[in-house]
mmCIF file of N, CA and C in Angstrom:
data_model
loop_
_atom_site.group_PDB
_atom_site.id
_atom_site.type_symbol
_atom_site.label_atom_id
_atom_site.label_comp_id
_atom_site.label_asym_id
_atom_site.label_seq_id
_atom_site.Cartn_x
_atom_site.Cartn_y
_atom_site.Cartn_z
ATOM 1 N N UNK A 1 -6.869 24.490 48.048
ATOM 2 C CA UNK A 1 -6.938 25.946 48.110
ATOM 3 C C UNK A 1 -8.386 26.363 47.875
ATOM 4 N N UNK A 2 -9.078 27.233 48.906
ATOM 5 C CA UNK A 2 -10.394 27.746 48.894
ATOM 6 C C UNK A 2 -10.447 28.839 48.580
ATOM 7 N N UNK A 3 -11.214 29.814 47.437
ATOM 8 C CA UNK A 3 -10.876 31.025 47.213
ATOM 9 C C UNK A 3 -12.367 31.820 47.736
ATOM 10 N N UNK A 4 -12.182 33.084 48.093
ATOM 11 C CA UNK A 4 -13.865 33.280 48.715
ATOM 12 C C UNK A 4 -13.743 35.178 48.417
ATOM 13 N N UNK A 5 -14.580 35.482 46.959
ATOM 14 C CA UNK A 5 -15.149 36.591 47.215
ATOM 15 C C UNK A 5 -15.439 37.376 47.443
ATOM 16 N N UNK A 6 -15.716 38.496 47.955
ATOM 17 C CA UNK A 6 -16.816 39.475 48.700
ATOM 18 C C UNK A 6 -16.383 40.780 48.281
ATOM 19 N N UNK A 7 -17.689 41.747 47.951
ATOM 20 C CA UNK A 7 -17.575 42.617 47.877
ATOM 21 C C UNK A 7 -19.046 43.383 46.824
ATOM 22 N N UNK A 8 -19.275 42.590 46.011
ATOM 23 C CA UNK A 8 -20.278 42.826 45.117
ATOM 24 C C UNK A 8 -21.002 43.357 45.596
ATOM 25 N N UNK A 9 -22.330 44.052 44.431
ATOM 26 C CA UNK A 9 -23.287 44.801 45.121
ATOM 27 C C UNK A 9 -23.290 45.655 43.943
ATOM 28 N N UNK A 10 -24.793 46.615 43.998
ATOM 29 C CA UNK A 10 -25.074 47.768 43.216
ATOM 30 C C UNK A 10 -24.424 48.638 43.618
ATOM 31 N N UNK A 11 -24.001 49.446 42.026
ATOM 32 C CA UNK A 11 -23.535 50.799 42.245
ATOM 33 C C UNK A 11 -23.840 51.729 41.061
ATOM 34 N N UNK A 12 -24.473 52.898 41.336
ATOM 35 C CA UNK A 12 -24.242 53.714 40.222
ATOM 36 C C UNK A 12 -23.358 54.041 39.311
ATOM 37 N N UNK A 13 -23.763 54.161 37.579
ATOM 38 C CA UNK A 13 -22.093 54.341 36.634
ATOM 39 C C UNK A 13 -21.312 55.626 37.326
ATOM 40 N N UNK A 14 -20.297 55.626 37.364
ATOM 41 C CA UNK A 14 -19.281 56.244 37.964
ATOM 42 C C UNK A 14 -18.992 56.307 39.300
ATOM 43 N N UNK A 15 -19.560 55.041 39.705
ATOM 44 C CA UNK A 15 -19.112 55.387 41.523
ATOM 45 C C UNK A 15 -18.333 53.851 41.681
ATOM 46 N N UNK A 16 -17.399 53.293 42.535
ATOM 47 C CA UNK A 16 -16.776 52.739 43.074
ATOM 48 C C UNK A 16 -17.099 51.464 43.888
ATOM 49 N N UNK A 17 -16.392 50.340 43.796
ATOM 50 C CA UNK A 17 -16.787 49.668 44.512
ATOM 51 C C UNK A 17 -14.743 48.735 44.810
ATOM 52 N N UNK A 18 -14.753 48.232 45.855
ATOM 53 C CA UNK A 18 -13.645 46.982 46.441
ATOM 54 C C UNK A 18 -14.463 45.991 46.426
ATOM 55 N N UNK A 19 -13.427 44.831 45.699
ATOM 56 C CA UNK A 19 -14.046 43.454 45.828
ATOM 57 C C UNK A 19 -12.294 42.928 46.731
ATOM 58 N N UNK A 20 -13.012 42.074 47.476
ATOM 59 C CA UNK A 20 -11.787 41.250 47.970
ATOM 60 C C UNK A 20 -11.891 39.639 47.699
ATOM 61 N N UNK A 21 -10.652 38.820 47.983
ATOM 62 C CA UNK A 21 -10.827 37.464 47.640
ATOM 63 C C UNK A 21 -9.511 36.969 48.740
ATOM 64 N N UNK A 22 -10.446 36.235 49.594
ATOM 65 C CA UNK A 22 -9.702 35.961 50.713
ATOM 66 C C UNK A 22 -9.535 34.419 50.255
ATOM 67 N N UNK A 23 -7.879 34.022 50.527
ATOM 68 C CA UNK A 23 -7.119 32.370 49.968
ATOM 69 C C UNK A 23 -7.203 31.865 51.200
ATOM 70 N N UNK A 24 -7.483 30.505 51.567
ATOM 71 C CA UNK A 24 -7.573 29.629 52.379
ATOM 72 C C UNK A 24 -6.737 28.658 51.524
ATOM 73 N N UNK A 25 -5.825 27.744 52.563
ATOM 74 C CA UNK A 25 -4.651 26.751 51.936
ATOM 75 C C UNK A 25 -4.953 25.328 52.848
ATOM 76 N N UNK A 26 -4.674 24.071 53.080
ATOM 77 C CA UNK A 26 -4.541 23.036 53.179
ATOM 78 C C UNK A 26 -3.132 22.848 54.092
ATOM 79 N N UNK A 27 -2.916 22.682 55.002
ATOM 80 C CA UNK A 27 -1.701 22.644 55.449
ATOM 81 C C UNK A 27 -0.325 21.812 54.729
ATOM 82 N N UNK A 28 0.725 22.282 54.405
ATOM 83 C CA UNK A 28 1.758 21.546 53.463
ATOM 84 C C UNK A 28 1.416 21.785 52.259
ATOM 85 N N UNK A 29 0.495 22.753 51.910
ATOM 86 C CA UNK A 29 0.212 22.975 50.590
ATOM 87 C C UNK A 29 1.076 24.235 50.586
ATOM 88 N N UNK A 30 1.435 25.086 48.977
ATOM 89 C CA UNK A 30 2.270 25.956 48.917
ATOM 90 C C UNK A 30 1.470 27.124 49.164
ATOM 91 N N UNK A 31 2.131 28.139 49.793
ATOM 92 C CA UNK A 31 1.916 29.427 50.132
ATOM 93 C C UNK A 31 1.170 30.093 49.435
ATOM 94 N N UNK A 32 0.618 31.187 49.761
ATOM 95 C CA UNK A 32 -0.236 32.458 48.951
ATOM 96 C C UNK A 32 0.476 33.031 48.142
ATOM 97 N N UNK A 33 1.497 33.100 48.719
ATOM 98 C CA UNK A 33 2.743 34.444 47.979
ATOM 99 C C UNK A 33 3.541 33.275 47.336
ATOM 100 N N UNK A 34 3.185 32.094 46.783
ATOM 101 C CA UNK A 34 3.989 31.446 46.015
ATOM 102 C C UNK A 34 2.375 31.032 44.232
ATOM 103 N N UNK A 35 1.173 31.931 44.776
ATOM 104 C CA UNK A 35 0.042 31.903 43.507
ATOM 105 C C UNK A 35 0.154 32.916 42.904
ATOM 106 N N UNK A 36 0.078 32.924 41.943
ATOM 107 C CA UNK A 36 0.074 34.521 41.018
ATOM 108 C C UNK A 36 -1.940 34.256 41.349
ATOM 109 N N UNK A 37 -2.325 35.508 41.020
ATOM 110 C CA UNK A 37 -3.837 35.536 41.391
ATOM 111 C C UNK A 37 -3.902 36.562 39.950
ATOM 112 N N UNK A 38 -5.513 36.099 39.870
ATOM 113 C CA UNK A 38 -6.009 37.197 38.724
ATOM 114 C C UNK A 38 -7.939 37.128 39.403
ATOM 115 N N UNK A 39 -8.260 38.240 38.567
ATOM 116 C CA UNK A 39 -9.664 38.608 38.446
ATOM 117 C C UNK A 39 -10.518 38.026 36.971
ATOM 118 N N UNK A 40 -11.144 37.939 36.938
ATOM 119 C CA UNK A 40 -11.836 37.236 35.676
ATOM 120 C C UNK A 40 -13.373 38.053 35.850
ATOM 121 N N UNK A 41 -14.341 38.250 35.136
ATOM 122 C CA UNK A 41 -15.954 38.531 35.421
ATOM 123 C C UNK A 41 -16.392 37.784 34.028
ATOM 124 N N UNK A 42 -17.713 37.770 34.561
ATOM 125 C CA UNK A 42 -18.522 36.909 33.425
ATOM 126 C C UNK A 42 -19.790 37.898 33.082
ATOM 127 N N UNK A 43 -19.977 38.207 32.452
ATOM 128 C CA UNK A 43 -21.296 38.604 31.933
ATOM 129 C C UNK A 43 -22.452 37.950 31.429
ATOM 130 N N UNK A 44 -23.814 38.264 31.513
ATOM 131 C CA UNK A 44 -24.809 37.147 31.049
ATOM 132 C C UNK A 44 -24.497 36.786 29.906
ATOM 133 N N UNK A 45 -24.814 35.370 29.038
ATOM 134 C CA UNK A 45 -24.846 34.877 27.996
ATOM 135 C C UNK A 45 -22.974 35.545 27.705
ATOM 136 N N UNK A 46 -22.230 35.457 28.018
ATOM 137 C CA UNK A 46 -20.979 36.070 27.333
ATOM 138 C C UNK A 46 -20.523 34.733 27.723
ATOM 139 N N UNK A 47 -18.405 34.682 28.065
ATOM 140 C CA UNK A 47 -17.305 34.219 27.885
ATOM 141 C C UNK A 47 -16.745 34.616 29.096
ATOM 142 N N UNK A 48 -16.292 34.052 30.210
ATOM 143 C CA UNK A 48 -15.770 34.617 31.100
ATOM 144 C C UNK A 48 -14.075 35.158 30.765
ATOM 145 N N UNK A 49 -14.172 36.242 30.755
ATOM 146 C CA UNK A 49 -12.691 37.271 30.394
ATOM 147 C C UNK A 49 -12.168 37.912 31.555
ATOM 148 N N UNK A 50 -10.618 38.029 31.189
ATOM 149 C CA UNK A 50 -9.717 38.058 31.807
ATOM 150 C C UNK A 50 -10.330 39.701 32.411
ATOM 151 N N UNK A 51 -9.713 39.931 33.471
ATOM 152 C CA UNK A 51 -9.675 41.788 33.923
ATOM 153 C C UNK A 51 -8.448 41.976 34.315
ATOM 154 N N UNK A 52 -7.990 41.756 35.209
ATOM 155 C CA UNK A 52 -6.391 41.650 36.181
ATOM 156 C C UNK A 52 -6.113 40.849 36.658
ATOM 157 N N UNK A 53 -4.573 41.114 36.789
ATOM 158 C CA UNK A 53 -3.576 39.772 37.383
ATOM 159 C C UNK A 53 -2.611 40.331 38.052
ATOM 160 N N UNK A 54 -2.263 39.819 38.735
ATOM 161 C CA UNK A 54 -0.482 40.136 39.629
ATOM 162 C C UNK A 54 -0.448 38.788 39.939
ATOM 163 N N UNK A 55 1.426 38.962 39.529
ATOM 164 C CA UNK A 55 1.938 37.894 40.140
ATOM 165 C C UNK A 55 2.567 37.695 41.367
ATOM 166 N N UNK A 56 3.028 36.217 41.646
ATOM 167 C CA UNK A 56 3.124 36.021 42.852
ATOM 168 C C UNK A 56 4.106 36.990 43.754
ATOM 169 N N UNK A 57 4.669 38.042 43.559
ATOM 170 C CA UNK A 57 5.428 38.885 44.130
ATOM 171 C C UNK A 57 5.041 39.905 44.087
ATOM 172 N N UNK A 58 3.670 40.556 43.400
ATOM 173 C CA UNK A 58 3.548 42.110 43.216
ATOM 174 C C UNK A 58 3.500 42.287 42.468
ATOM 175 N N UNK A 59 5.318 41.981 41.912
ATOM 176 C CA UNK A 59 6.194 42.966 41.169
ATOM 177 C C UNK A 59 5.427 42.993 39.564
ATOM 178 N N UNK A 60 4.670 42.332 39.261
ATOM 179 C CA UNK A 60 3.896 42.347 37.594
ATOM 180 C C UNK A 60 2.450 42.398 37.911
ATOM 181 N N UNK A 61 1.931 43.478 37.431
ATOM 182 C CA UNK A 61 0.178 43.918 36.962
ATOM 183 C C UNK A 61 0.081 44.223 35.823
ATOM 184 N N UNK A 62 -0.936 43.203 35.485
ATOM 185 C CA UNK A 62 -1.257 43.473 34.402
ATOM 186 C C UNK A 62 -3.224 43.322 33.978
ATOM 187 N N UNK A 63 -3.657 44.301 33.092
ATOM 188 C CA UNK A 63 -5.173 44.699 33.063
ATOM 189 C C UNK A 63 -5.753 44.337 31.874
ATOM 190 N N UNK A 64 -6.673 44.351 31.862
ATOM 191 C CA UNK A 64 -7.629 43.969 30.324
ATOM 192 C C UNK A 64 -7.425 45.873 30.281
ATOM 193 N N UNK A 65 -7.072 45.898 28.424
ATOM 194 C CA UNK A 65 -7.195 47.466 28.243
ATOM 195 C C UNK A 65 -8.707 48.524 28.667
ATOM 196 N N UNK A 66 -9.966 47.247 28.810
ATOM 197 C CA UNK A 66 -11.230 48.284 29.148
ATOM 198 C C UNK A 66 -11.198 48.517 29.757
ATOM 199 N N UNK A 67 -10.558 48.384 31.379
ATOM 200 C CA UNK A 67 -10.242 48.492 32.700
ATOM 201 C C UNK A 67 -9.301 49.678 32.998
ATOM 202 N N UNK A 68 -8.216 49.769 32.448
ATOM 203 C CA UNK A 68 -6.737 50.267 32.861
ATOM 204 C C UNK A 68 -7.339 51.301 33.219
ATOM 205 N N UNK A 69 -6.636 52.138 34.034
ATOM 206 C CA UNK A 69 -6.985 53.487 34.612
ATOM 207 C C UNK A 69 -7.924 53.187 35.375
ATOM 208 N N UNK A 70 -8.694 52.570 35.932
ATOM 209 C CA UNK A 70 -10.254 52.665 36.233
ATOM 210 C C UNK A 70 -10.163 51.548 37.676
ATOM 211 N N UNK A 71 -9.653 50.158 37.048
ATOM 212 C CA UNK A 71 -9.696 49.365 38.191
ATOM 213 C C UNK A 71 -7.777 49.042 38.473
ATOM 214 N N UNK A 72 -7.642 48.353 39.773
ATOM 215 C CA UNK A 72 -6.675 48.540 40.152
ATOM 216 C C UNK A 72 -6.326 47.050 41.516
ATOM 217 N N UNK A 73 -5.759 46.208 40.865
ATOM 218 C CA UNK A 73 -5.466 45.327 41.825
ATOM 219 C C UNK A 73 -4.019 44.972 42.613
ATOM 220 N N UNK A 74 -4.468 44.837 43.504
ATOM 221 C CA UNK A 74 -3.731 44.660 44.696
ATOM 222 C C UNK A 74 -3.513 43.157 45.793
ATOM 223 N N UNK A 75 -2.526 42.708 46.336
ATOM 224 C CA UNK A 75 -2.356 41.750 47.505
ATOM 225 C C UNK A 75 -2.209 41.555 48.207
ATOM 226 N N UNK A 76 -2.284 41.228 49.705
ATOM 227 C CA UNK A 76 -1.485 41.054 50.868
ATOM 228 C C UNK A 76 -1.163 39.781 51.249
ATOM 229 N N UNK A 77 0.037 39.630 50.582
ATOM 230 C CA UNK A 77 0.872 38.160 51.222
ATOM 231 C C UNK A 77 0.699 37.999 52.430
ATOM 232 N N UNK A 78 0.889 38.795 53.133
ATOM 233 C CA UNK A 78 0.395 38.453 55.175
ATOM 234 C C UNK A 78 -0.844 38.458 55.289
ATOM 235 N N UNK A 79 -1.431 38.300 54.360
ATOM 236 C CA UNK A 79 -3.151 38.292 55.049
ATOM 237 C C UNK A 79 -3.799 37.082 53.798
ATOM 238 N N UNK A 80 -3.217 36.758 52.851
ATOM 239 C CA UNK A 80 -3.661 35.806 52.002
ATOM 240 C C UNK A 80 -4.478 36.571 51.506
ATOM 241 N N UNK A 81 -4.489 37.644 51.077
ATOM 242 C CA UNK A 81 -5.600 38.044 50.190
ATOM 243 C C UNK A 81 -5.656 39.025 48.785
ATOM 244 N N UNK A 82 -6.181 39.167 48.152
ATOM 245 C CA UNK A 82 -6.224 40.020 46.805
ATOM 246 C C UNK A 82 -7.755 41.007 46.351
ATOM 247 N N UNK A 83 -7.361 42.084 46.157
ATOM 248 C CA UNK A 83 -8.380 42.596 45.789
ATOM 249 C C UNK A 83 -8.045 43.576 44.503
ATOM 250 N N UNK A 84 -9.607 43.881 44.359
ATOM 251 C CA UNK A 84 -9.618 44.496 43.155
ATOM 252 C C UNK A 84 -10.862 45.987 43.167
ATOM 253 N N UNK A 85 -9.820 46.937 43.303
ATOM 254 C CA UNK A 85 -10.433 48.395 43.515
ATOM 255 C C UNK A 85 -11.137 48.802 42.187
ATOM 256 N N UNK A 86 -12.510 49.015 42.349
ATOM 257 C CA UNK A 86 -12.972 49.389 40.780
ATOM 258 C C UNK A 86 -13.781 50.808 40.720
ATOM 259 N N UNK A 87 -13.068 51.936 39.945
ATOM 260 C CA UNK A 87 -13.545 53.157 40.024
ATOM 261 C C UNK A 87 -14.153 53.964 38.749
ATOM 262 N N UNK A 88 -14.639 54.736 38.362
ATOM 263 C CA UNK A 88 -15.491 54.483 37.337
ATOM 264 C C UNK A 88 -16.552 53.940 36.496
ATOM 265 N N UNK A 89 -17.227 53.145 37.118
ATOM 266 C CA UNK A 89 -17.469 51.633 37.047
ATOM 267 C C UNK A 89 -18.607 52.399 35.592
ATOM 268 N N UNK A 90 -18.694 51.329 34.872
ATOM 269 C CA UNK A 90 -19.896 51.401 33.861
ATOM 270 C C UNK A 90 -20.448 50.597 33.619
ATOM 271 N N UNK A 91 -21.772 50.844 33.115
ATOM 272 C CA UNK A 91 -22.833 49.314 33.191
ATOM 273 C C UNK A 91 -22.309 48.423 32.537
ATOM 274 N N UNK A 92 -21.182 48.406 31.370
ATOM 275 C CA UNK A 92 -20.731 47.267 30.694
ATOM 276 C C UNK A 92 -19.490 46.572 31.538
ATOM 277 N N UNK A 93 -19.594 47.356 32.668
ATOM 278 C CA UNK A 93 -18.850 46.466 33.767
ATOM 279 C C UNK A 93 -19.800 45.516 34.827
ATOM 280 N N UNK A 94 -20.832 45.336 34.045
ATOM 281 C CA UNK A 94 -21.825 44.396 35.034
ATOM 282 C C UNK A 94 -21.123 43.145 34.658
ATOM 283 N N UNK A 95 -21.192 42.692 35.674
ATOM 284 C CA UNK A 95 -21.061 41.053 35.607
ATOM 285 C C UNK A 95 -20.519 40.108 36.844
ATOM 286 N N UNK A 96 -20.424 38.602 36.922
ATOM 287 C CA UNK A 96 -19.995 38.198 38.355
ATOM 288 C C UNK A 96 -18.376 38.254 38.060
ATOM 289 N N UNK A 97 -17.579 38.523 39.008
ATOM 290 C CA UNK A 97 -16.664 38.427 39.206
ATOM 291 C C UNK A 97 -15.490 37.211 39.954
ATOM 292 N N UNK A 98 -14.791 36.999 39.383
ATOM 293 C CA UNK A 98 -13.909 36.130 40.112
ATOM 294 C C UNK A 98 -12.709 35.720 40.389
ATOM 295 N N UNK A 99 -12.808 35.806 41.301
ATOM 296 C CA UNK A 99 -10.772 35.239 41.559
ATOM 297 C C UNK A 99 -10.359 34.045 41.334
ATOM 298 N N UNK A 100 -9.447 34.528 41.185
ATOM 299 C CA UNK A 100 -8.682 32.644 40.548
ATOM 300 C C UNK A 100 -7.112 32.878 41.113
ATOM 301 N N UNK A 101 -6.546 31.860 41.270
ATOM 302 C CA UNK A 101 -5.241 31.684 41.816
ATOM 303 C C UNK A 101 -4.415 30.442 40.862
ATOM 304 N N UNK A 102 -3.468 31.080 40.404
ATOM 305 C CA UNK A 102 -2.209 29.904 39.276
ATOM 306 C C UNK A 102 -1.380 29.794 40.222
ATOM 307 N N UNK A 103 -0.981 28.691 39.870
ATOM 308 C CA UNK A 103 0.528 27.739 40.105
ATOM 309 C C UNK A 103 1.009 26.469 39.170
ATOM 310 N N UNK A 104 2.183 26.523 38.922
ATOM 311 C CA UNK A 104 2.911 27.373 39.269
ATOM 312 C C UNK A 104 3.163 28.786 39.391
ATOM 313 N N UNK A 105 4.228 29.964 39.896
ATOM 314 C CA UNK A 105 4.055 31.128 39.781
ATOM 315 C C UNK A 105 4.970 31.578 38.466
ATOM 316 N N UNK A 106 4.423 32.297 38.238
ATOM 317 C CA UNK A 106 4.374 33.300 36.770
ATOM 318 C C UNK A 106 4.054 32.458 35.527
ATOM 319 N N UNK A 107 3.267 31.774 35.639
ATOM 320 C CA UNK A 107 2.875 30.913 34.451
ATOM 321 C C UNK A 107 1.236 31.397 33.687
ATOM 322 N N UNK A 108 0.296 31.774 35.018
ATOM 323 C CA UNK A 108 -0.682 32.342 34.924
ATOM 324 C C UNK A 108 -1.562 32.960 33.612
ATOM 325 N N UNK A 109 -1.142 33.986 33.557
ATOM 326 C CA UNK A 109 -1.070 34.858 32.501
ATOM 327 C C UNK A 109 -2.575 35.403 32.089
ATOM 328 N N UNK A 110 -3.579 35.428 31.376
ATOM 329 C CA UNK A 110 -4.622 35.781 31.111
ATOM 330 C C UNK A 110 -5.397 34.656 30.489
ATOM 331 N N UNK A 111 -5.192 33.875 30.829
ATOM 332 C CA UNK A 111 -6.352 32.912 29.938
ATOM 333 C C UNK A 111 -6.748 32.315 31.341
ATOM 334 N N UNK A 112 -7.798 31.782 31.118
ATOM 335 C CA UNK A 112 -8.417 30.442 32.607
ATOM 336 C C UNK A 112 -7.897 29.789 32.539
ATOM 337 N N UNK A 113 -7.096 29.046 31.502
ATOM 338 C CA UNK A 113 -6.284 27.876 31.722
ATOM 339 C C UNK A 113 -5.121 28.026 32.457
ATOM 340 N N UNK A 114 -4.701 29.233 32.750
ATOM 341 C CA UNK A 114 -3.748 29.272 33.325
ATOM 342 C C UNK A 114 -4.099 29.484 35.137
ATOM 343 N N UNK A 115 -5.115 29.170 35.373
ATOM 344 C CA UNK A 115 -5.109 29.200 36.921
ATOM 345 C C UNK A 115 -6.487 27.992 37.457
ATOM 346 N N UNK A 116 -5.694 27.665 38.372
ATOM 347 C CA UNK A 116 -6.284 26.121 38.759
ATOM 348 C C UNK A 116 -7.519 26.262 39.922
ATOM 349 N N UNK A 117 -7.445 27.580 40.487
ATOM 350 C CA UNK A 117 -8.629 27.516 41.560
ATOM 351 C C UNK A 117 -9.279 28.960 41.643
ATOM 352 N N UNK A 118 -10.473 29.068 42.027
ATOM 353 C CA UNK A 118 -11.491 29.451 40.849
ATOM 354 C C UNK A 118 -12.138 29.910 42.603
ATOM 355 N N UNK A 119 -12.819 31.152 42.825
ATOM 356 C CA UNK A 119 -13.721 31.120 44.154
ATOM 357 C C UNK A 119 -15.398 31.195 43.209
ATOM 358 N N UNK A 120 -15.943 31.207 43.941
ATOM 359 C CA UNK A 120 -17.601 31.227 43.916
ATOM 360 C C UNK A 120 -18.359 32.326 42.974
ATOM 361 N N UNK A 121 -17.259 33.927 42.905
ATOM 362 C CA UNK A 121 -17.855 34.758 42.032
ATOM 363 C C UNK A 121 -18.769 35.569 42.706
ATOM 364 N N UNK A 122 -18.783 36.872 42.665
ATOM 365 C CA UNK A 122 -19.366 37.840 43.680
ATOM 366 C C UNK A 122 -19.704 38.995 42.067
ATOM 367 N N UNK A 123 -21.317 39.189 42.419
ATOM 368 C CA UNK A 123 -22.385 39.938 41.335
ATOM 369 C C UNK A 123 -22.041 41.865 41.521
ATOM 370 N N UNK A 124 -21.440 42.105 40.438
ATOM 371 C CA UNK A 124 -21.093 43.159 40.197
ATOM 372 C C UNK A 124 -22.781 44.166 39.461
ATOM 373 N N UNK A 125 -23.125 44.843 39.906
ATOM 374 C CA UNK A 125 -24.131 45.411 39.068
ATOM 375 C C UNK A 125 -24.115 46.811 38.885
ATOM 376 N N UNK A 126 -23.808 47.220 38.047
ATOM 377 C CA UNK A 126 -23.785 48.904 37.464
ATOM 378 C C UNK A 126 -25.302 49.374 36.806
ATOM 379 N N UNK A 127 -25.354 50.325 37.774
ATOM 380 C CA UNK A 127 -26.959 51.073 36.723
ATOM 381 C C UNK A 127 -26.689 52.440 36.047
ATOM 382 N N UNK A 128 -27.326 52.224 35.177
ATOM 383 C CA UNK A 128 -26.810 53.649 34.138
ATOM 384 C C UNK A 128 -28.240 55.008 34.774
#
């Protein structure tokens, strides 16, 4: 499973940005809509922390509380992909961002250990 990014880029505090993270699979490997997916960002010198997750059906979102209201993730099982709408944005939302994909599904949850593939990370930058 290949996970890939895109969307990063400068933005002024309070303006908006979409990140997407397009899944590539291995043939005979299990489905998109069988990964729960989450968002993770890293900040310089920090801990890479959780932001959002949905699981493999939708049906559960769940946010880091600094986020809620503000960012907002989403999937498309027919298109293999997940994104993450971010509105409000504030400079302590700088950092790289990344998708990750768990399996089994609903096991995931908020820690890194719970998801096995990891994309490249796309540079979020907020200016105050």
């Amino acid at each position: 499973v290949q996970l890939q990014a895109s969307g990063g880029g400068l933005v002024q505090a309070g303006g908006s940005l979409s990140l997407s993270c397009s899944v590539s699979r291995r043939a005979f490997s299990p489905a998109f809509s069988s990964y729960d997916m989450g968002w993770f960002r890293q900040a310089p010198e920090k801990e890479r922390e959780f932001v959002a997750g949905i699981s493999w059906s939708g049906n559960s979102i769940y946010n880091v509380d600094s986020v809620k209201g503000r960012f907002t993730i989403s999937r498309d099982n027919a298109k293999n992909m997940v994104h993450l709408q971010m509105s409000g944005l504030k400079p302590e939302d700088t950092a790289v961002y990344y998708c990750a994909a768990g399996f089994p599904p609903g096991r995931a949850g908020i820690s890194t250990e719970g998801y096995m593939y990891w994309g490249q990370g796309t540079l979020v930058t907020v200016s105050s």
